[in-house]
């Protein structure tokens, strides 16, 4: 089978455009997994035979339709599994398609030259640990004993690293809907350098997400932060053409929540981890993902009276906003 991993070059109005782009993919295959805020996986099993075209030709058709119907270009990676498709996408420039052949020898050669950071799920901390021991490429990780990888990381991560480096791709495309997420964006009227303004935008976005989640009776499991910068040189963005660079970070929350305080705290932590220094920021977006009904979520019991008081105040504030408007009750930091 062939899997496509698509990253759309979306305009700022991501929430409105992405569902229509997913609809374009679904014209070729019903097995499409949304990867908010700007990507998707598509399983072409059966589509190549039905349309009598290979993965590269189908990817070209998808690019043309996305451009013609929605004015959005994309980069596409194609491979025999989700892992290879994601890795191929890393080397695909906007407006191009990179295909990893399915032959075992070609797959081995492709993996051999990849940096260890290219493996899906390998974060900064894991990559740093592996590189400290000379395991800076996928080929070197493949040659390392399983016991060594497990000692450097942990039992589960070591086993997954060993399998991925050997070319074993256990991933699959799970059809979902972009409606399983909520997003909001706070653009700035000018390139903003002030970290205090960045934090105010995060606070405002987290308050809105929390309010919307509670109104829908939902909780989220993951929070994703996207920071859009001003135009940067090709060496920073990886491409030219004046497209604003972005940084995206995701964090799995300790427990599913719709509590504005918890969302704000997670957003602040992700922002601080970026270590931005006088970055010219054009906009900040937050996305709540992995939505589930609030009544089905499990919570850690707490005896903290401060937390209980904050939740009760939040319930009262929601009722006031429902009656008098969204700005009837706002945090003091947003009142100025």
mmCIF file of C-alpha atoms in Angstrom:
data_model
loop_
_atom_site.group_PDB
_atom_site.id
_atom_site.type_symbol
_atom_site.label_atom_id
_atom_site.label_comp_id
_atom_site.label_asym_id
_atom_site.label_seq_id
_atom_site.Cartn_x
_atom_site.Cartn_y
_atom_site.Cartn_z
ATOM 1 C CA UNK A 1 0.000 0.000 0.000
ATOM 2 C CA UNK A 2 1.008 3.644 -0.388
ATOM 3 C CA UNK A 3 0.457 6.350 2.195
ATOM 4 C CA UNK A 4 0.526 10.087 1.524
ATOM 5 C CA UNK A 5 1.472 12.606 4.206
ATOM 6 C CA UNK A 6 0.320 16.071 3.117
ATOM 7 C CA UNK A 7 1.250 19.423 4.630
ATOM 8 C CA UNK A 8 -0.846 22.302 3.305
ATOM 9 C CA UNK A 9 0.567 25.824 3.028
ATOM 10 C CA UNK A 10 -2.443 27.283 4.784
ATOM 11 C CA UNK A 11 -3.392 30.949 5.061
ATOM 12 C CA UNK A 12 -4.146 32.320 8.548
ATOM 13 C CA UNK A 13 -7.812 31.145 8.393
ATOM 14 C CA UNK A 14 -6.842 27.517 9.069
ATOM 15 C CA UNK A 15 -10.040 26.441 10.784
ATOM 16 C CA UNK A 16 -12.206 27.293 7.768
ATOM 17 C CA UNK A 17 -9.941 25.905 5.034
ATOM 18 C CA UNK A 18 -8.682 22.585 6.415
ATOM 19 C CA UNK A 19 -12.035 20.689 6.343
ATOM 20 C CA UNK A 20 -12.493 21.544 2.660
ATOM 21 C CA UNK A 21 -8.967 20.368 1.866
ATOM 22 C CA UNK A 22 -9.664 17.094 3.656
ATOM 23 C CA UNK A 23 -12.736 16.776 1.450
ATOM 24 C CA UNK A 24 -10.452 17.019 -1.580
ATOM 25 C CA UNK A 25 -8.390 14.096 -0.266
ATOM 26 C CA UNK A 26 -11.547 12.092 0.419
ATOM 27 C CA UNK A 27 -12.400 12.249 -3.285
ATOM 28 C CA UNK A 28 -9.474 9.868 -3.796
ATOM 29 C CA UNK A 29 -9.762 7.687 -0.677
ATOM 30 C CA UNK A 30 -12.146 7.480 2.297
ATOM 31 C CA UNK A 31 -9.261 6.650 4.652
ATOM 32 C CA UNK A 32 -8.036 10.135 5.621
ATOM 33 C CA UNK A 33 -6.631 11.124 9.004
ATOM 34 C CA UNK A 34 -6.549 14.826 9.840
ATOM 35 C CA UNK A 35 -3.302 16.091 11.386
ATOM 36 C CA UNK A 36 -4.231 19.578 12.597
ATOM 37 C CA UNK A 37 -3.367 22.334 12.172
ATOM 38 C CA UNK A 38 -2.244 21.903 8.544
ATOM 39 C CA UNK A 39 -1.718 18.267 7.589
ATOM 40 C CA UNK A 40 -3.273 14.899 6.818
ATOM 41 C CA UNK A 41 -2.484 11.246 6.144
ATOM 42 C CA UNK A 42 -4.231 9.433 3.281
ATOM 43 C CA UNK A 43 -4.207 5.683 2.607
ATOM 44 C CA UNK A 44 -4.182 5.095 -1.163
ATOM 45 C CA UNK A 45 -4.735 1.360 -0.908
ATOM 46 C CA UNK A 46 -7.137 0.632 -3.749
ATOM 47 C CA UNK A 47 -7.016 4.188 -5.116
ATOM 48 C CA UNK A 48 -3.971 3.498 -7.287
ATOM 49 C CA UNK A 49 -5.698 0.526 -8.873
ATOM 50 C CA UNK A 50 -9.054 2.317 -9.203
ATOM 51 C CA UNK A 51 -7.624 5.467 -10.838
ATOM 52 C CA UNK A 52 -4.879 3.547 -12.668
ATOM 53 C CA UNK A 53 -2.266 6.003 -11.459
ATOM 54 C CA UNK A 54 0.716 5.620 -9.140
ATOM 55 C CA UNK A 55 1.252 7.557 -5.916
ATOM 56 C CA UNK A 56 3.258 10.327 -7.583
ATOM 57 C CA UNK A 57 0.540 10.963 -10.175
ATOM 58 C CA UNK A 58 -2.229 10.979 -7.552
ATOM 59 C CA UNK A 59 -0.190 13.384 -5.417
ATOM 60 C CA UNK A 60 0.113 15.722 -8.410
ATOM 61 C CA UNK A 61 -3.663 15.618 -8.925
ATOM 62 C CA UNK A 62 -4.228 16.455 -5.275
ATOM 63 C CA UNK A 63 -1.836 19.419 -5.483
ATOM 64 C CA UNK A 64 -3.527 20.748 -8.623
ATOM 65 C CA UNK A 65 -7.022 20.494 -7.135
ATOM 66 C CA UNK A 66 -5.970 22.101 -3.851
ATOM 67 C CA UNK A 67 -4.469 24.999 -5.808
ATOM 68 C CA UNK A 68 -7.330 25.359 -8.294
ATOM 69 C CA UNK A 69 -10.237 25.024 -5.860
ATOM 70 C CA UNK A 70 -8.831 26.479 -2.636
ATOM 71 C CA UNK A 71 -5.744 28.459 -3.625
ATOM 72 C CA UNK A 72 -3.589 26.357 -1.287
ATOM 73 C CA UNK A 73 -0.339 24.646 -2.283
ATOM 74 C CA UNK A 74 1.099 21.708 -0.383
ATOM 75 C CA UNK A 75 4.120 19.492 0.133
ATOM 76 C CA UNK A 76 3.577 15.735 -0.045
ATOM 77 C CA UNK A 77 5.571 12.743 1.143
ATOM 78 C CA UNK A 78 4.691 9.246 -0.079
ATOM 79 C CA UNK A 79 5.828 5.878 1.205
ATOM 80 C CA UNK A 80 4.734 2.303 1.907
ATOM 81 C CA UNK A 81 3.627 3.222 5.438
ATOM 82 C CA UNK A 82 2.809 6.241 7.614
ATOM 83 C CA UNK A 83 6.336 6.389 9.065
ATOM 84 C CA UNK A 84 7.997 6.500 5.639
ATOM 85 C CA UNK A 85 5.443 9.044 4.371
ATOM 86 C CA UNK A 86 6.139 11.356 7.338
ATOM 87 C CA UNK A 87 9.887 11.031 6.843
ATOM 88 C CA UNK A 88 9.578 11.695 3.108
ATOM 89 C CA UNK A 89 7.587 14.854 3.855
ATOM 90 C CA UNK A 90 10.506 16.246 5.888
ATOM 91 C CA UNK A 91 12.553 16.424 2.692
ATOM 92 C CA UNK A 92 9.767 17.755 0.448
ATOM 93 C CA UNK A 93 9.818 21.475 -0.346
ATOM 94 C CA UNK A 94 6.510 23.353 -0.733
ATOM 95 C CA UNK A 95 4.944 22.521 -4.087
ATOM 96 C CA UNK A 96 6.808 19.218 -4.495
ATOM 97 C CA UNK A 97 6.257 15.504 -3.852
ATOM 98 C CA UNK A 98 8.885 13.134 -2.489
ATOM 99 C CA UNK A 99 8.248 9.420 -2.978
ATOM 100 C CA UNK A 100 10.072 6.663 -1.082
ATOM 101 C CA UNK A 101 10.152 3.478 -3.202
ATOM 102 C CA UNK A 102 8.666 0.361 -1.628
ATOM 103 C CA UNK A 103 11.521 -2.039 -2.465
ATOM 104 C CA UNK A 104 13.332 -3.336 0.660
ATOM 105 C CA UNK A 105 16.778 -2.253 -0.585
ATOM 106 C CA UNK A 106 15.544 1.267 -1.440
ATOM 107 C CA UNK A 107 13.879 1.567 1.970
ATOM 108 C CA UNK A 108 17.081 0.483 3.729
ATOM 109 C CA UNK A 109 19.127 3.039 1.789
ATOM 110 C CA UNK A 110 16.595 5.766 2.547
ATOM 111 C CA UNK A 111 16.687 5.034 6.302
ATOM 112 C CA UNK A 112 20.476 4.729 6.408
ATOM 113 C CA UNK A 113 21.046 8.395 5.547
ATOM 114 C CA UNK A 114 18.315 9.924 7.735
ATOM 115 C CA UNK A 115 19.127 11.772 10.985
ATOM 116 C CA UNK A 116 17.710 10.131 14.082
ATOM 117 C CA UNK A 117 15.492 13.180 14.628
ATOM 118 C CA UNK A 118 13.604 12.224 11.445
ATOM 119 C CA UNK A 119 12.041 9.165 13.101
ATOM 120 C CA UNK A 120 8.430 9.909 14.086
ATOM 121 C CA UNK A 121 8.034 10.399 17.805
ATOM 122 C CA UNK A 122 11.709 11.176 18.468
ATOM 123 C CA UNK A 123 11.725 14.481 20.314
ATOM 124 C CA UNK A 124 14.515 16.852 21.193
ATOM 125 C CA UNK A 125 15.420 15.154 24.478
ATOM 126 C CA UNK A 126 15.562 11.626 23.003
ATOM 127 C CA UNK A 127 17.568 12.814 19.980
ATOM 128 C CA UNK A 128 20.033 14.614 22.264
ATOM 129 C CA UNK A 129 20.532 11.495 24.382
ATOM 130 C CA UNK A 130 21.130 9.284 21.338
ATOM 131 C CA UNK A 131 23.505 11.782 19.713
ATOM 132 C CA UNK A 132 25.578 11.990 22.915
ATOM 133 C CA UNK A 133 26.354 8.291 22.410
ATOM 134 C CA UNK A 134 27.095 8.653 18.696
ATOM 135 C CA UNK A 135 23.712 7.359 17.499
ATOM 136 C CA UNK A 136 23.016 10.390 15.324
ATOM 137 C CA UNK A 137 21.635 8.572 12.264
ATOM 138 C CA UNK A 138 18.951 5.982 11.711
ATOM 139 C CA UNK A 139 21.548 3.609 10.278
ATOM 140 C CA UNK A 140 23.565 3.720 13.507
ATOM 141 C CA UNK A 141 20.435 3.195 15.598
ATOM 142 C CA UNK A 142 19.582 0.149 13.460
ATOM 143 C CA UNK A 143 23.032 -1.304 14.146
ATOM 144 C CA UNK A 144 22.795 -0.737 17.915
ATOM 145 C CA UNK A 145 21.656 -3.645 20.130
ATOM 146 C CA UNK A 146 18.101 -3.451 21.418
ATOM 147 C CA UNK A 147 19.332 -3.640 25.010
ATOM 148 C CA UNK A 148 21.521 -0.553 24.466
ATOM 149 C CA UNK A 149 18.621 1.499 23.100
ATOM 150 C CA UNK A 150 16.407 0.457 26.004
ATOM 151 C CA UNK A 151 19.112 1.359 28.518
ATOM 152 C CA UNK A 152 19.565 4.814 26.959
ATOM 153 C CA UNK A 153 15.817 5.571 26.819
ATOM 154 C CA UNK A 154 13.347 3.091 28.331
ATOM 155 C CA UNK A 155 11.984 -0.338 27.472
ATOM 156 C CA UNK A 156 9.083 0.812 25.301
ATOM 157 C CA UNK A 157 10.866 3.670 23.533
ATOM 158 C CA UNK A 158 13.938 1.529 22.900
ATOM 159 C CA UNK A 159 11.839 -1.205 21.307
ATOM 160 C CA UNK A 160 9.999 1.307 19.101
ATOM 161 C CA UNK A 161 13.277 2.931 18.020
ATOM 162 C CA UNK A 162 14.755 -0.460 17.179
ATOM 163 C CA UNK A 163 11.750 -1.454 15.056
ATOM 164 C CA UNK A 164 11.507 1.873 13.203
ATOM 165 C CA UNK A 165 15.243 1.915 12.442
ATOM 166 C CA UNK A 166 14.882 -1.617 11.028
ATOM 167 C CA UNK A 167 12.132 -0.358 8.698
ATOM 168 C CA UNK A 168 9.247 -1.941 10.624
ATOM 169 C CA UNK A 169 6.326 0.458 10.253
ATOM 170 C CA UNK A 170 3.425 -0.481 12.538
ATOM 171 C CA UNK A 171 1.558 2.776 11.985
ATOM 172 C CA UNK A 172 -1.802 2.957 10.270
ATOM 173 C CA UNK A 173 -4.105 5.680 9.020
ATOM 174 C CA UNK A 174 -7.045 6.136 11.386
ATOM 175 C CA UNK A 175 -9.916 8.054 9.747
ATOM 176 C CA UNK A 176 -11.055 10.907 11.936
ATOM 177 C CA UNK A 177 -12.720 14.283 11.613
ATOM 178 C CA UNK A 178 -11.216 17.727 12.010
ATOM 179 C CA UNK A 179 -14.272 18.500 14.148
ATOM 180 C CA UNK A 180 -12.567 16.487 16.918
ATOM 181 C CA UNK A 181 -10.562 19.635 17.527
ATOM 182 C CA UNK A 182 -11.208 23.279 18.256
ATOM 183 C CA UNK A 183 -8.859 26.096 17.317
ATOM 184 C CA UNK A 184 -8.541 29.818 17.766
ATOM 185 C CA UNK A 185 -5.949 32.288 16.511
ATOM 186 C CA UNK A 186 -4.803 35.664 17.788
ATOM 187 C CA UNK A 187 -3.143 37.682 14.986
ATOM 188 C CA UNK A 188 -1.246 40.873 15.821
ATOM 189 C CA UNK A 189 -1.831 44.119 13.957
ATOM 190 C CA UNK A 190 1.947 44.410 13.553
ATOM 191 C CA UNK A 191 4.959 42.172 14.108
ATOM 192 C CA UNK A 192 5.001 41.825 17.887
ATOM 193 C CA UNK A 193 8.262 41.475 19.846
ATOM 194 C CA UNK A 194 6.918 41.963 23.390
ATOM 195 C CA UNK A 195 6.705 38.633 25.307
ATOM 196 C CA UNK A 196 4.028 40.146 27.550
ATOM 197 C CA UNK A 197 1.806 40.684 24.508
ATOM 198 C CA UNK A 198 2.481 37.095 23.411
ATOM 199 C CA UNK A 199 1.361 35.843 26.829
ATOM 200 C CA UNK A 200 -1.755 38.018 26.748
ATOM 201 C CA UNK A 201 -2.643 36.484 23.375
ATOM 202 C CA UNK A 202 -2.128 33.001 24.827
ATOM 203 C CA UNK A 203 -4.294 33.820 27.836
ATOM 204 C CA UNK A 204 -7.060 35.180 25.613
ATOM 205 C CA UNK A 205 -6.926 32.138 23.293
ATOM 206 C CA UNK A 206 -6.926 29.650 26.191
ATOM 207 C CA UNK A 207 -9.892 31.416 27.822
ATOM 208 C CA UNK A 208 -11.847 31.198 24.563
ATOM 209 C CA UNK A 209 -11.009 27.513 24.043
ATOM 210 C CA UNK A 210 -11.987 26.653 27.609
ATOM 211 C CA UNK A 211 -15.292 28.497 27.274
ATOM 212 C CA UNK A 212 -16.110 26.796 23.964
ATOM 213 C CA UNK A 213 -15.210 23.348 25.308
ATOM 214 C CA UNK A 214 -17.416 23.773 28.370
ATOM 215 C CA UNK A 215 -20.293 25.061 26.238
ATOM 216 C CA UNK A 216 -20.052 21.916 24.099
ATOM 217 C CA UNK A 217 -19.682 19.606 27.103
ATOM 218 C CA UNK A 218 -16.259 18.458 25.866
ATOM 219 C CA UNK A 219 -12.781 18.023 27.293
ATOM 220 C CA UNK A 220 -9.495 17.883 25.369
ATOM 221 C CA UNK A 221 -6.519 15.596 25.798
ATOM 222 C CA UNK A 222 -3.912 17.531 23.822
ATOM 223 C CA UNK A 223 -3.108 21.213 23.333
ATOM 224 C CA UNK A 224 -1.181 22.426 20.285
ATOM 225 C CA UNK A 225 0.539 25.810 20.036
ATOM 226 C CA UNK A 226 1.397 27.365 16.666
ATOM 227 C CA UNK A 227 3.478 30.553 16.474
ATOM 228 C CA UNK A 228 3.620 32.408 13.140
ATOM 229 C CA UNK A 229 6.649 34.628 12.614
ATOM 230 C CA UNK A 230 7.468 37.397 10.178
ATOM 231 C CA UNK A 231 9.283 36.514 6.943
ATOM 232 C CA UNK A 232 12.618 34.883 7.696
ATOM 233 C CA UNK A 233 15.613 34.067 5.478
ATOM 234 C CA UNK A 234 15.607 30.714 3.654
ATOM 235 C CA UNK A 235 18.165 29.335 6.128
ATOM 236 C CA UNK A 236 15.621 29.664 8.935
ATOM 237 C CA UNK A 237 12.442 28.686 7.142
ATOM 238 C CA UNK A 238 13.792 26.037 4.821
ATOM 239 C CA UNK A 239 12.111 27.739 1.859
ATOM 240 C CA UNK A 240 11.978 31.083 0.184
ATOM 241 C CA UNK A 241 9.148 33.052 -1.315
ATOM 242 C CA UNK A 242 8.081 35.232 1.598
ATOM 243 C CA UNK A 243 6.012 32.612 3.421
ATOM 244 C CA UNK A 244 5.906 33.268 7.179
ATOM 245 C CA UNK A 245 7.711 30.631 9.227
ATOM 246 C CA UNK A 246 5.848 28.745 11.932
ATOM 247 C CA UNK A 247 6.713 26.695 14.983
ATOM 248 C CA UNK A 248 4.263 24.077 16.258
ATOM 249 C CA UNK A 249 4.415 22.317 19.607
ATOM 250 C CA UNK A 250 1.963 19.864 21.167
ATOM 251 C CA UNK A 251 1.527 18.755 24.764
ATOM 252 C CA UNK A 252 -0.550 15.895 26.124
ATOM 253 C CA UNK A 253 -2.327 17.166 29.217
ATOM 254 C CA UNK A 254 -2.026 15.301 32.545
ATOM 255 C CA UNK A 255 -5.779 14.658 32.379
ATOM 256 C CA UNK A 256 -8.564 15.578 29.926
ATOM 257 C CA UNK A 257 -9.768 19.072 30.755
ATOM 258 C CA UNK A 258 -11.831 22.079 29.716
ATOM 259 C CA UNK A 259 -10.523 24.144 32.640
ATOM 260 C CA UNK A 260 -9.198 27.482 31.352
ATOM 261 C CA UNK A 261 -6.489 27.629 34.021
ATOM 262 C CA UNK A 262 -5.079 24.234 33.007
ATOM 263 C CA UNK A 263 -5.144 25.179 29.320
ATOM 264 C CA UNK A 264 -3.444 28.514 30.023
ATOM 265 C CA UNK A 265 -0.734 26.865 32.115
ATOM 266 C CA UNK A 266 0.005 24.309 29.370
ATOM 267 C CA UNK A 267 0.111 27.073 26.729
ATOM 268 C CA UNK A 268 2.534 29.141 28.828
ATOM 269 C CA UNK A 269 4.823 26.150 29.347
ATOM 270 C CA UNK A 270 4.984 25.387 25.616
ATOM 271 C CA UNK A 271 5.643 29.055 24.826
ATOM 272 C CA UNK A 272 8.424 29.315 27.411
ATOM 273 C CA UNK A 273 10.035 26.110 26.103
ATOM 274 C CA UNK A 274 10.448 27.778 22.687
ATOM 275 C CA UNK A 275 12.944 30.224 24.198
ATOM 276 C CA UNK A 276 11.963 33.049 21.856
ATOM 277 C CA UNK A 277 14.231 36.085 22.092
ATOM 278 C CA UNK A 278 12.902 39.205 20.395
ATOM 279 C CA UNK A 279 11.081 37.091 17.825
ATOM 280 C CA UNK A 280 8.830 39.063 15.475
ATOM 281 C CA UNK A 281 5.542 37.223 15.918
ATOM 282 C CA UNK A 282 2.582 37.756 13.581
ATOM 283 C CA UNK A 283 0.099 35.492 15.258
ATOM 284 C CA UNK A 284 -0.424 32.818 17.887
ATOM 285 C CA UNK A 285 -2.883 29.931 17.579
ATOM 286 C CA UNK A 286 -4.048 27.297 20.042
ATOM 287 C CA UNK A 287 -5.804 24.060 19.134
ATOM 288 C CA UNK A 288 -7.542 21.690 21.545
ATOM 289 C CA UNK A 289 -7.365 18.135 20.181
ATOM 290 C CA UNK A 290 -8.631 14.715 21.140
ATOM 291 C CA UNK A 291 -12.055 15.935 22.207
ATOM 292 C CA UNK A 292 -14.232 13.617 24.296
ATOM 293 C CA UNK A 293 -17.530 14.043 26.153
ATOM 294 C CA UNK A 294 -16.884 15.601 29.550
ATOM 295 C CA UNK A 295 -19.130 13.065 31.327
ATOM 296 C CA UNK A 296 -16.941 10.189 30.076
ATOM 297 C CA UNK A 297 -13.639 11.703 31.243
ATOM 298 C CA UNK A 298 -11.839 10.543 34.383
ATOM 299 C CA UNK A 299 -10.279 13.021 36.811
ATOM 300 C CA UNK A 300 -7.715 12.894 39.585
ATOM 301 C CA UNK A 301 -9.445 13.695 42.874
ATOM 302 C CA UNK A 302 -8.060 16.734 44.696
ATOM 303 C CA UNK A 303 -8.522 18.252 48.123
ATOM 304 C CA UNK A 304 -7.163 21.630 47.031
ATOM 305 C CA UNK A 305 -9.800 24.230 47.998
ATOM 306 C CA UNK A 306 -8.192 26.820 45.678
ATOM 307 C CA UNK A 307 -8.709 24.610 42.629
ATOM 308 C CA UNK A 308 -12.302 23.823 43.604
ATOM 309 C CA UNK A 309 -13.020 27.529 44.138
ATOM 310 C CA UNK A 310 -11.557 28.416 40.730
ATOM 311 C CA UNK A 311 -13.787 25.865 39.010
ATOM 312 C CA UNK A 312 -16.892 27.191 40.740
ATOM 313 C CA UNK A 313 -16.009 30.758 39.745
ATOM 314 C CA UNK A 314 -15.538 29.505 36.189
ATOM 315 C CA UNK A 315 -19.041 27.995 36.170
ATOM 316 C CA UNK A 316 -20.543 31.280 37.373
ATOM 317 C CA UNK A 317 -18.542 33.253 34.794
ATOM 318 C CA UNK A 318 -19.808 30.968 32.015
ATOM 319 C CA UNK A 319 -23.410 31.639 33.014
ATOM 320 C CA UNK A 320 -22.762 35.407 33.069
ATOM 321 C CA UNK A 321 -21.143 35.295 29.614
ATOM 322 C CA UNK A 322 -24.035 33.267 28.236
ATOM 323 C CA UNK A 323 -26.439 35.963 29.394
ATOM 324 C CA UNK A 324 -24.494 39.196 28.835
ATOM 325 C CA UNK A 325 -21.923 38.354 26.152
ATOM 326 C CA UNK A 326 -18.407 36.855 25.919
ATOM 327 C CA UNK A 327 -16.675 39.940 27.375
ATOM 328 C CA UNK A 328 -18.918 40.273 30.397
ATOM 329 C CA UNK A 329 -16.300 38.489 32.513
ATOM 330 C CA UNK A 330 -12.656 38.430 31.448
ATOM 331 C CA UNK A 331 -9.299 38.004 33.252
ATOM 332 C CA UNK A 332 -7.880 41.219 34.660
ATOM 333 C CA UNK A 333 -4.801 40.957 32.446
ATOM 334 C CA UNK A 334 -7.067 41.296 29.373
ATOM 335 C CA UNK A 335 -9.094 44.220 30.691
ATOM 336 C CA UNK A 336 -6.641 46.925 29.570
#
